[in-house]
Tab-separated table of N, CA and C and ligand atoms in Angstrom:
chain	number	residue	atom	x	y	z
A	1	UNK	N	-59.037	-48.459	78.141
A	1	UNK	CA	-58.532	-49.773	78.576
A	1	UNK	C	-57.070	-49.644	78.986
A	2	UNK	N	-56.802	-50.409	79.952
A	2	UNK	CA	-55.253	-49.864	80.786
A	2	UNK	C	-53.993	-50.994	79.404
A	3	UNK	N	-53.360	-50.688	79.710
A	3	UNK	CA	-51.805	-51.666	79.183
A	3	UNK	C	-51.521	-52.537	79.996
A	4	UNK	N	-51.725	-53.852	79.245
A	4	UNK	CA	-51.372	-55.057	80.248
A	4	UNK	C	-49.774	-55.073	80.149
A	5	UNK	N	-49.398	-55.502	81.300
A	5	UNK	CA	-47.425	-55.457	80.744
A	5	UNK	C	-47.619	-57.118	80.953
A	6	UNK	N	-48.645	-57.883	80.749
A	6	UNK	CA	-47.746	-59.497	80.470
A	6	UNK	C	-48.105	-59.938	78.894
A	7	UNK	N	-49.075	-59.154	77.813
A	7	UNK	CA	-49.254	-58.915	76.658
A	7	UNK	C	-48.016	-59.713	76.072
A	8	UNK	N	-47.974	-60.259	74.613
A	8	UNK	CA	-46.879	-61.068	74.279
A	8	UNK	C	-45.385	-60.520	73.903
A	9	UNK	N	-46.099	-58.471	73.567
A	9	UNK	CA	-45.040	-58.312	72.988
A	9	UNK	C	-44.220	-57.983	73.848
A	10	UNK	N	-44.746	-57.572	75.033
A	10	UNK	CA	-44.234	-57.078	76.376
A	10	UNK	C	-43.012	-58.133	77.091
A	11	UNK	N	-43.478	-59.018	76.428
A	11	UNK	CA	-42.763	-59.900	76.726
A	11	UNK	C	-41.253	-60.524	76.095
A	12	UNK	N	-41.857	-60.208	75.160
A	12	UNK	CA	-40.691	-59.771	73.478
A	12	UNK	C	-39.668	-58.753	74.096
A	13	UNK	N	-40.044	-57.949	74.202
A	13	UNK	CA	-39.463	-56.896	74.583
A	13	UNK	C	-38.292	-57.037	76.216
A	14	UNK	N	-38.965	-57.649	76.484
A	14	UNK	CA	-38.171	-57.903	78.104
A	14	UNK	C	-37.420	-58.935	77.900
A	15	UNK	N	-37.399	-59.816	76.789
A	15	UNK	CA	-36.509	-61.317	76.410
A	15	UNK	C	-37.087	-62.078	77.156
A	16	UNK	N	-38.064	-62.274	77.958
A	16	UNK	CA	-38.793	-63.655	77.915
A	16	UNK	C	-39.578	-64.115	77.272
A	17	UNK	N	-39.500	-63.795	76.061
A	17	UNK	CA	-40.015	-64.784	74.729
A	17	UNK	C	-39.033	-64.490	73.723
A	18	UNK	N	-38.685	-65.504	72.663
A	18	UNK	CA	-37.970	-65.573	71.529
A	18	UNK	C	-38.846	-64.567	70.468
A	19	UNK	N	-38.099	-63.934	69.443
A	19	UNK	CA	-38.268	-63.542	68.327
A	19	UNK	C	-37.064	-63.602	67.045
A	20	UNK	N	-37.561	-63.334	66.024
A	20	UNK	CA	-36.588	-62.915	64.856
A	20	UNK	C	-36.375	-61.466	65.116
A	21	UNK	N	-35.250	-61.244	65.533
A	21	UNK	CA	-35.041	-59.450	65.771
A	21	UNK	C	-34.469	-59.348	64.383
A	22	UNK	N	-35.213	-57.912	63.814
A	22	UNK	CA	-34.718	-56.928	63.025
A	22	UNK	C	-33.979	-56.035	63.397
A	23	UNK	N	-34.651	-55.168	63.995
A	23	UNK	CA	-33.402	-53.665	64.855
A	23	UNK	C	-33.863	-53.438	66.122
A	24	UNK	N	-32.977	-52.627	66.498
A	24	UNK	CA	-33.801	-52.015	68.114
A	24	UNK	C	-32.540	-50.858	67.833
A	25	UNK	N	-33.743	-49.817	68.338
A	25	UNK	CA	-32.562	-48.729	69.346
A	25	UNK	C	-33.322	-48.252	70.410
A	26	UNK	N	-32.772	-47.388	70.906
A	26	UNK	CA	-33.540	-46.836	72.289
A	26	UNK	C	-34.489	-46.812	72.374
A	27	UNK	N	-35.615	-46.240	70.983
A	27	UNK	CA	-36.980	-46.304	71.380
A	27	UNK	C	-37.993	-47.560	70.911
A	28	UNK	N	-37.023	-48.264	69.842
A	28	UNK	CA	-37.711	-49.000	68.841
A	28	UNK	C	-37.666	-50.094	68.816
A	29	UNK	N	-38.209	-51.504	68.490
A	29	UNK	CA	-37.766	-52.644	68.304
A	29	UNK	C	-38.341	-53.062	67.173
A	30	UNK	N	-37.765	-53.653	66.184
A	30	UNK	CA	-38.989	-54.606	65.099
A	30	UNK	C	-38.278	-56.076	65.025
A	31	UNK	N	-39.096	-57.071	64.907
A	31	UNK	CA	-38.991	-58.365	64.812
A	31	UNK	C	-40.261	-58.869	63.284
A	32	UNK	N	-39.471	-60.115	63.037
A	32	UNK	CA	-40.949	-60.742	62.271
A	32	UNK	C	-42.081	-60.908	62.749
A	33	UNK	N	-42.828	-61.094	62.248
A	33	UNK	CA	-44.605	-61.694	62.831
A	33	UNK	C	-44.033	-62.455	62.644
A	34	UNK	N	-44.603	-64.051	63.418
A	34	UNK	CA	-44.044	-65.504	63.445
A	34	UNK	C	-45.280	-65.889	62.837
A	35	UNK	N	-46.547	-65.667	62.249
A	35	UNK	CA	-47.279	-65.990	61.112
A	35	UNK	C	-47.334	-65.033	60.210
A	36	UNK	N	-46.074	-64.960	59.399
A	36	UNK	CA	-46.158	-64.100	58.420
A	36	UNK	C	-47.221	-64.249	56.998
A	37	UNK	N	-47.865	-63.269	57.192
A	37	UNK	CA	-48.692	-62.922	55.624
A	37	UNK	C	-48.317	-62.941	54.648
A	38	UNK	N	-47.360	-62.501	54.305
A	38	UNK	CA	-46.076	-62.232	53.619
A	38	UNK	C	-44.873	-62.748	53.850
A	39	UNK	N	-43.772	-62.647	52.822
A	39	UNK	CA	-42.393	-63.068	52.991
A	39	UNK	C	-41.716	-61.783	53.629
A	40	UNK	N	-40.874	-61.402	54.996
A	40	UNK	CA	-41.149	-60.423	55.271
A	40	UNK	C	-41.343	-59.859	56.187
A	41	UNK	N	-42.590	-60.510	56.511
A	41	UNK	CA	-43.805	-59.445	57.049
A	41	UNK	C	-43.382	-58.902	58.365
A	42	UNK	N	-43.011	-58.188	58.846
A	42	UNK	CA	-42.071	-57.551	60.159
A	42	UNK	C	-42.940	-56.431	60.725
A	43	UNK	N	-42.784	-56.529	62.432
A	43	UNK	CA	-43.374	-55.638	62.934
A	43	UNK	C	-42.149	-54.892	63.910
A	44	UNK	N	-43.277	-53.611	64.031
A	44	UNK	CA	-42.308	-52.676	64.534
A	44	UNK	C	-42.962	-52.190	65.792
A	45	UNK	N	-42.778	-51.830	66.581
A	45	UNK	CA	-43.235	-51.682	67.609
A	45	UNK	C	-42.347	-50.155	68.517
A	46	UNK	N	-43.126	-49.612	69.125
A	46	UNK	CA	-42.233	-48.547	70.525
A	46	UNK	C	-41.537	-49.508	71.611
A	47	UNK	N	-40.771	-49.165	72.109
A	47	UNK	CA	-40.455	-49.984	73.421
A	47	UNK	C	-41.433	-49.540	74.766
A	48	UNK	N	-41.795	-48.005	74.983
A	48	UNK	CA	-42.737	-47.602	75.383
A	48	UNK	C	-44.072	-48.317	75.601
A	49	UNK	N	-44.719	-48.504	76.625
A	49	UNK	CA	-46.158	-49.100	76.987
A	49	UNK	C	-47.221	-48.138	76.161
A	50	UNK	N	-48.005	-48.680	74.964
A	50	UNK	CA	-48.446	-48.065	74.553
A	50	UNK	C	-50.081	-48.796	74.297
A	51	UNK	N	-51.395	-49.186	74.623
A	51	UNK	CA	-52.032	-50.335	73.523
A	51	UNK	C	-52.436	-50.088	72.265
A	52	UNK	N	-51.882	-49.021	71.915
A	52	UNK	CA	-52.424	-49.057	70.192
A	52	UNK	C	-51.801	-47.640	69.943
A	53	UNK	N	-52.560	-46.557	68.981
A	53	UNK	CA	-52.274	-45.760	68.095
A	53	UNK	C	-53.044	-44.141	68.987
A	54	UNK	N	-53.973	-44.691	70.092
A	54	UNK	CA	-54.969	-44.225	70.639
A	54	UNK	C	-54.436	-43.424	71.605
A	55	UNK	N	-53.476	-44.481	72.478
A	55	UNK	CA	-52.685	-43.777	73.693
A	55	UNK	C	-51.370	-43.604	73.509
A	56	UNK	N	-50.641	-43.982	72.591
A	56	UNK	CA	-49.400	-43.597	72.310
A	56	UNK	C	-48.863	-42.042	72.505
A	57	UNK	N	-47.653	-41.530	72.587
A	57	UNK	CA	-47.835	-40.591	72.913
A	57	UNK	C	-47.148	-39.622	70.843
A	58	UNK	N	-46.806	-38.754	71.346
A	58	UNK	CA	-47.122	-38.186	69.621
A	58	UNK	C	-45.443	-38.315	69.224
A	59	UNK	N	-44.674	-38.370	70.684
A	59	UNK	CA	-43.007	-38.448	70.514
A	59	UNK	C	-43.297	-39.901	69.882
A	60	UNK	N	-43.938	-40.549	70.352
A	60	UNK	CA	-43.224	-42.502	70.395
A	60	UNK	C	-43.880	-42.754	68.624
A	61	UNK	N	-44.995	-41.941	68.615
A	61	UNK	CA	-45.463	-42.131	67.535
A	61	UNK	C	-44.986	-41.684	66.157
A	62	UNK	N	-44.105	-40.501	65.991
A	62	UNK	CA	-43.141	-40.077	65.545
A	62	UNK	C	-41.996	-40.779	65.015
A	63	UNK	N	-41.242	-41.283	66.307
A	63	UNK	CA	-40.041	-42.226	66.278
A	63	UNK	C	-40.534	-43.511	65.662
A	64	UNK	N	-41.397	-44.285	66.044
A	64	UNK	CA	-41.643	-45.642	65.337
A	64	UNK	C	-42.201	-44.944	63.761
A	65	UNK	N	-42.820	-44.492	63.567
A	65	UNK	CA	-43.316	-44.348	62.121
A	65	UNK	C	-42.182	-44.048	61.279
A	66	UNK	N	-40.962	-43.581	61.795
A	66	UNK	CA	-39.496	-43.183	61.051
A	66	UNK	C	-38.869	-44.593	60.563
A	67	UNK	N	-39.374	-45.262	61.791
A	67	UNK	CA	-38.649	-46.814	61.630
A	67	UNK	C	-39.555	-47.558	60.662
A	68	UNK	N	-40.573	-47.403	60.454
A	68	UNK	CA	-41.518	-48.166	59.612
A	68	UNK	C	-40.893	-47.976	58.127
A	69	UNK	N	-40.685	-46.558	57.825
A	69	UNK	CA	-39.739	-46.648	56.728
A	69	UNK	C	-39.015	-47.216	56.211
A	70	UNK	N	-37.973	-46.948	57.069
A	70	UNK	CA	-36.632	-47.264	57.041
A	70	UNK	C	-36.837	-48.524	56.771
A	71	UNK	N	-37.658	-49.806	58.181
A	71	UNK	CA	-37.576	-51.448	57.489
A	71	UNK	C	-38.300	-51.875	56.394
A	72	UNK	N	-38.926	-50.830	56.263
A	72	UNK	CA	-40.095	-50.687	54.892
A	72	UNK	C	-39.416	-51.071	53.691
A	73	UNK	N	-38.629	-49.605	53.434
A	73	UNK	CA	-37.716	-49.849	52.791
A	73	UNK	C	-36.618	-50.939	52.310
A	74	UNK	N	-35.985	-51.185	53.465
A	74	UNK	CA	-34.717	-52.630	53.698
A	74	UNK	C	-36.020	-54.265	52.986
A	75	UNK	N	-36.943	-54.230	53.672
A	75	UNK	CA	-37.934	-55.313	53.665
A	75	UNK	C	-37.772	-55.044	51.780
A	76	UNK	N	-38.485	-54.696	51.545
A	76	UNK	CA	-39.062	-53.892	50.076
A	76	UNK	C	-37.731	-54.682	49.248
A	77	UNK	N	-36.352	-53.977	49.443
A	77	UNK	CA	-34.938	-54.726	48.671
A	77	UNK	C	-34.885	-55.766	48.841
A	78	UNK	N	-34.712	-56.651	50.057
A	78	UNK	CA	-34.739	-57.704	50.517
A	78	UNK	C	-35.693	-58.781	50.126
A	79	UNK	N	-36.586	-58.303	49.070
A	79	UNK	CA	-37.878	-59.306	48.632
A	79	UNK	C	-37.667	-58.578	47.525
A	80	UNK	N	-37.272	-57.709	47.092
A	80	UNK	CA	-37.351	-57.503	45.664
A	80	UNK	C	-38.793	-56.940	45.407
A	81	UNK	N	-39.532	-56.642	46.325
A	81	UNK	CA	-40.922	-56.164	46.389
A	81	UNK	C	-41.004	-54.381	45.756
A	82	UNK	N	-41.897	-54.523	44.991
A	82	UNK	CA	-42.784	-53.402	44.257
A	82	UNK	C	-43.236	-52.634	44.940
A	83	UNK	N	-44.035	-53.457	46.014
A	83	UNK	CA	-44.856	-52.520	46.685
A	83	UNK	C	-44.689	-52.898	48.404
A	84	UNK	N	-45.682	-51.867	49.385
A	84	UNK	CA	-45.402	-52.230	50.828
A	84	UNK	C	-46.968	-51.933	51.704
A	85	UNK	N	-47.281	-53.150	51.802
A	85	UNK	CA	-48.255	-53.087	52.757
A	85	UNK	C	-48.154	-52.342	54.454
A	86	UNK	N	-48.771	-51.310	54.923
A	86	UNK	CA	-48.648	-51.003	56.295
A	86	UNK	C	-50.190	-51.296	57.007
A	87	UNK	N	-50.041	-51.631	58.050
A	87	UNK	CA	-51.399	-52.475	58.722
A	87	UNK	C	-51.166	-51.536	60.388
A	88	UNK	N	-52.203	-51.080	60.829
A	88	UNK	CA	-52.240	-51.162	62.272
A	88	UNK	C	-53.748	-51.206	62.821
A	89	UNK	N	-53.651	-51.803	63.932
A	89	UNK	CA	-55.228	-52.085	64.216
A	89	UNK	C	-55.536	-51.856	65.298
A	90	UNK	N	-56.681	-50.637	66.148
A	90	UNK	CA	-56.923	-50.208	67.162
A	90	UNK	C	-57.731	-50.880	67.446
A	91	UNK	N	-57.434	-51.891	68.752
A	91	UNK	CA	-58.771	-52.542	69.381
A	91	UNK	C	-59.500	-53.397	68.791
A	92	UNK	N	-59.971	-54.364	69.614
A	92	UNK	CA	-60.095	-55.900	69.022
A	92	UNK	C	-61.689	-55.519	67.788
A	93	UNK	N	-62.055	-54.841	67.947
A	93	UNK	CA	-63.470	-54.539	67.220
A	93	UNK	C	-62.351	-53.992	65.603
A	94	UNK	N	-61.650	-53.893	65.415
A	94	UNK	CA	-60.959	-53.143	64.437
A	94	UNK	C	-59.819	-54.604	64.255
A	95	UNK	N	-59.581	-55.155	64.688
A	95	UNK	CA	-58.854	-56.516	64.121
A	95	UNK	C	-57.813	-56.598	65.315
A	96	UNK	N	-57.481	-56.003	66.319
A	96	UNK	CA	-56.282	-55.837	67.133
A	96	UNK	C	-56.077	-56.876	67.695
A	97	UNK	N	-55.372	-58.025	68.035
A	97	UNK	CA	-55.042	-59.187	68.737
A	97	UNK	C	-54.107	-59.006	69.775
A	98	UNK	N	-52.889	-58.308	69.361
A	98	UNK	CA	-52.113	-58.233	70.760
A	98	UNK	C	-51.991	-56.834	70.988
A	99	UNK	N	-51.854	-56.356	72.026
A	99	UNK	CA	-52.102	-55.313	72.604
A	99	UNK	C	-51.122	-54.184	73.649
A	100	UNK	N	-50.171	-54.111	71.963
A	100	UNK	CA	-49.169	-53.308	72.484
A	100	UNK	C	-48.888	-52.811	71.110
A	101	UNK	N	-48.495	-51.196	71.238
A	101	UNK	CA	-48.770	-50.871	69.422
A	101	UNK	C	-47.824	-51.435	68.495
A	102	UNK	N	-47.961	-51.710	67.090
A	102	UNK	CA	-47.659	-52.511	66.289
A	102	UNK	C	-47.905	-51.590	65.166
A	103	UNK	N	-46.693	-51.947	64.227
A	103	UNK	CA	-47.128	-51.575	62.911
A	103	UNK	C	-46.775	-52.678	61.820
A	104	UNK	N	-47.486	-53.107	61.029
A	104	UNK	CA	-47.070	-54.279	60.136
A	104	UNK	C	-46.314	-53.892	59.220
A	105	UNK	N	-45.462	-54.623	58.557
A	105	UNK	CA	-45.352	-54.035	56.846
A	105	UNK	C	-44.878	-55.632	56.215
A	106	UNK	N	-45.621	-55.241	55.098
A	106	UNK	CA	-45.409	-56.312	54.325
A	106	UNK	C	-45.213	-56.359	52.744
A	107	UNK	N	-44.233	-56.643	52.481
A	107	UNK	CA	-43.475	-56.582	51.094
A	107	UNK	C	-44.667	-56.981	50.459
A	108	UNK	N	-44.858	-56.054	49.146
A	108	UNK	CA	-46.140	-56.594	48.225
A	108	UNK	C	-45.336	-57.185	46.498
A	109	UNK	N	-45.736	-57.874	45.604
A	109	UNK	CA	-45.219	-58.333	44.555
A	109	UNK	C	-46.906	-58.438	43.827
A	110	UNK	N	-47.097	-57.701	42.887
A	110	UNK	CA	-48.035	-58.126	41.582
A	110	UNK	C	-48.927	-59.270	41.683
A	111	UNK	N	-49.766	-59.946	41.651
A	111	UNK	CA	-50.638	-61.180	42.132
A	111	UNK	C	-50.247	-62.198	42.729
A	112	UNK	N	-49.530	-61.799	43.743
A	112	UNK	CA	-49.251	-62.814	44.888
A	112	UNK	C	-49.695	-62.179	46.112
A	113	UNK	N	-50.946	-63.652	46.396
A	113	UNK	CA	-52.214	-62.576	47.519
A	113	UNK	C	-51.205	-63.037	49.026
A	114	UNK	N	-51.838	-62.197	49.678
A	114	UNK	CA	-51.402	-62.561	51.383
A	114	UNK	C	-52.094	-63.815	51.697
A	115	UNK	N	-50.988	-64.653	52.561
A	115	UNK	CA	-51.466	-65.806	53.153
A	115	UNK	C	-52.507	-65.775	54.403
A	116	UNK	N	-53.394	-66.489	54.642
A	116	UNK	CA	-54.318	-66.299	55.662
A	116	UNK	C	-53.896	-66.194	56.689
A	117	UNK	N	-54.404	-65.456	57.492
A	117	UNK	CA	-53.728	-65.154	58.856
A	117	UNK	C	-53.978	-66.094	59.901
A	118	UNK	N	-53.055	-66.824	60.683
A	118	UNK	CA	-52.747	-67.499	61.952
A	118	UNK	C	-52.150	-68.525	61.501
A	119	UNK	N	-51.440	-68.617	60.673
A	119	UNK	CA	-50.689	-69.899	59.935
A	119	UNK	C	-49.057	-69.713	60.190
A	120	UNK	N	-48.668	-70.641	60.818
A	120	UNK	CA	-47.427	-70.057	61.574
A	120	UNK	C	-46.155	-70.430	60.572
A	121	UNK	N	-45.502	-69.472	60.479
A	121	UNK	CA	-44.159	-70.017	59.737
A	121	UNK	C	-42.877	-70.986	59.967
A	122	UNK	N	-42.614	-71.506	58.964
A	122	UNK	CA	-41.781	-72.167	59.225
A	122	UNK	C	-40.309	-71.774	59.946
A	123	UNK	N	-39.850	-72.038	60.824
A	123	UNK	CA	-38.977	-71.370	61.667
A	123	UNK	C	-37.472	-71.516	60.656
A	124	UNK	N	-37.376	-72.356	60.460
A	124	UNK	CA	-35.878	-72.582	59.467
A	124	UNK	C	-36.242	-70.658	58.216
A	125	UNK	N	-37.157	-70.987	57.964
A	125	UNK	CA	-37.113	-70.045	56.791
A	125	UNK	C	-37.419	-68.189	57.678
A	126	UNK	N	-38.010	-68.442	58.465
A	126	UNK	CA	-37.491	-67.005	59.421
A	126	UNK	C	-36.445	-66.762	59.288
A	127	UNK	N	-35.526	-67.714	59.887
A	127	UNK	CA	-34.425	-67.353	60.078
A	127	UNK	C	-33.072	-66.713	58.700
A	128	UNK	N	-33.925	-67.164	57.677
A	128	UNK	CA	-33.306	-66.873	56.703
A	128	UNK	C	-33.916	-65.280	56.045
A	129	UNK	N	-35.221	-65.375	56.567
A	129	UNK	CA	-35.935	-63.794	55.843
A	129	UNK	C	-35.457	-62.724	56.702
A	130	UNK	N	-34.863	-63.001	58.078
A	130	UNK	CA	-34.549	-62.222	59.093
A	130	UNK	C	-33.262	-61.661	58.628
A	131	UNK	N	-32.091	-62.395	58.421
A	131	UNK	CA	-31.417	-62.156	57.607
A	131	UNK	C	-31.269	-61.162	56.641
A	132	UNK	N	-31.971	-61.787	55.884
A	132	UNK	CA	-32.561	-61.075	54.824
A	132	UNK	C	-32.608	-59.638	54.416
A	133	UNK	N	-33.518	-59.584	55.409
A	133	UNK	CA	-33.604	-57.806	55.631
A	133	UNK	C	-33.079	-56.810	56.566
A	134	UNK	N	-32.056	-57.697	57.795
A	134	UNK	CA	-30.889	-57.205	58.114
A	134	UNK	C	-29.682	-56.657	57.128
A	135	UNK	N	-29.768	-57.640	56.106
A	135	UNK	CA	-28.806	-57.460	55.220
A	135	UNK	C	-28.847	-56.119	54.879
A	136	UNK	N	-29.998	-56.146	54.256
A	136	UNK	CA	-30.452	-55.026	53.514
A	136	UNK	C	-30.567	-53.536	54.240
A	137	UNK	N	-30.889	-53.981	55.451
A	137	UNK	CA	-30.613	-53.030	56.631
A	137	UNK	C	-29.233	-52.264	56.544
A	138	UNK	N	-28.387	-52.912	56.584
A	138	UNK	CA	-26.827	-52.604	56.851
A	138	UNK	C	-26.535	-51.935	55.845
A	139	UNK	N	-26.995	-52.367	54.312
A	139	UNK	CA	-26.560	-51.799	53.037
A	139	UNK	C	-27.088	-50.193	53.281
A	140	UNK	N	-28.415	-50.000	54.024
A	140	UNK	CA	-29.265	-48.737	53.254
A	140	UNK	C	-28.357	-47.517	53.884
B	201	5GP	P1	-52.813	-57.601	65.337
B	201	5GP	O1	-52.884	-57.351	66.827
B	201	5GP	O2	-52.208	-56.448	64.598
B	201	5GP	O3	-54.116	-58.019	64.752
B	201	5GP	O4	-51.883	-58.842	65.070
B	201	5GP	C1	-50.890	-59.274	65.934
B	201	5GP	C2	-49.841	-59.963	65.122
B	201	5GP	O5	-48.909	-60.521	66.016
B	201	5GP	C3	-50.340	-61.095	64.223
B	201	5GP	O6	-49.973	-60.841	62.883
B	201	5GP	C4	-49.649	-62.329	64.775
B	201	5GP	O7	-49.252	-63.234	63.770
B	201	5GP	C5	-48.475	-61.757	65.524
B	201	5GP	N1	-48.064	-62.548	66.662
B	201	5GP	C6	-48.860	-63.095	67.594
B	201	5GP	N2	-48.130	-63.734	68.538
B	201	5GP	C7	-46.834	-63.561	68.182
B	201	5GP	C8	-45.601	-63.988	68.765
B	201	5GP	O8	-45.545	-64.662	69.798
B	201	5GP	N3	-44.457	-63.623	68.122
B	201	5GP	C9	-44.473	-62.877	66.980
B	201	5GP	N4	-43.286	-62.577	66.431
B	201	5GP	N5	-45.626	-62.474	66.391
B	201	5GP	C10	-46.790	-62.807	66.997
């Protein structure tokens, strides 16, 4: 299946759509999911045209998985979280919705389940979890 470039994140990426930015560098960008599962819940993405894990190439795949850490990590302080959920999903038969590669992570805490998915967050409180784990960003 080819790479659509009008896909949402594609769009993210070019600034004609809003996000909560976490980081970017040359190869990388991560922002929140705007229905977060979690308190948190941040995706990371290549800047590279990629649709999943399938066609990526093994450089881009490399570089973002370094970054998954790293906000893994920052996320993890920033929630005070125990543990760290990582999610990626090849192709809509496998859960994939948007279609540009993605990696989830989501701060985990002891019996507090994930919220159902497509439930959109409250934007005031993004803006504060974004924060959040910038903060924590800067400290690491
Ligand atoms: P997946 O493709 O891995 O199943 O899920 C795509 C994810 O993107 C979902 O968790 C969904 O909440 C998130 N998402 C969908 N549209 C947007 C958007 O416009 N902005 C942001 N920040 N996240 C989105």
């Amino acid at each position: 299946m080819a790479y659509d470039q009008d896909n949402i994140f594609a769009k993210i990426l070019r600034g004609e759509m809003p996000c909560h930015k976490i980081y970017e560098d040359t190869n990388t960008f991560a922002f929140l999911d705007i229905m977060p599962r979690a308190d948190g819940h941040t995706l990371i993405i290549p800047k590279s045209p990629s649709r999943n894990l399938l066609d990526a190439s093994d450089g881009d795949l490399a570089t973002t998985i370094a970054v998954v850490k790293t906000i893994g990590r920052a996320a993890m302080t920033a929630f005070d979280a125990p543990g760290l959920l990582v999610q990626q999903f090849n192709e809509a038969e496998a859960g994939q919705i948007v279609f540009h590669l993605h990696f989830h992570i989501l701060p985990r805490h002891d019996g507090v389940p994930l919220r159902p998915p497509g439930q959109m967050g409250d934007n005031d409180v993004l803006v504060i979890h974004a924060e959040k784990i910038r903060a924590a960003l800067a400290m690491s």
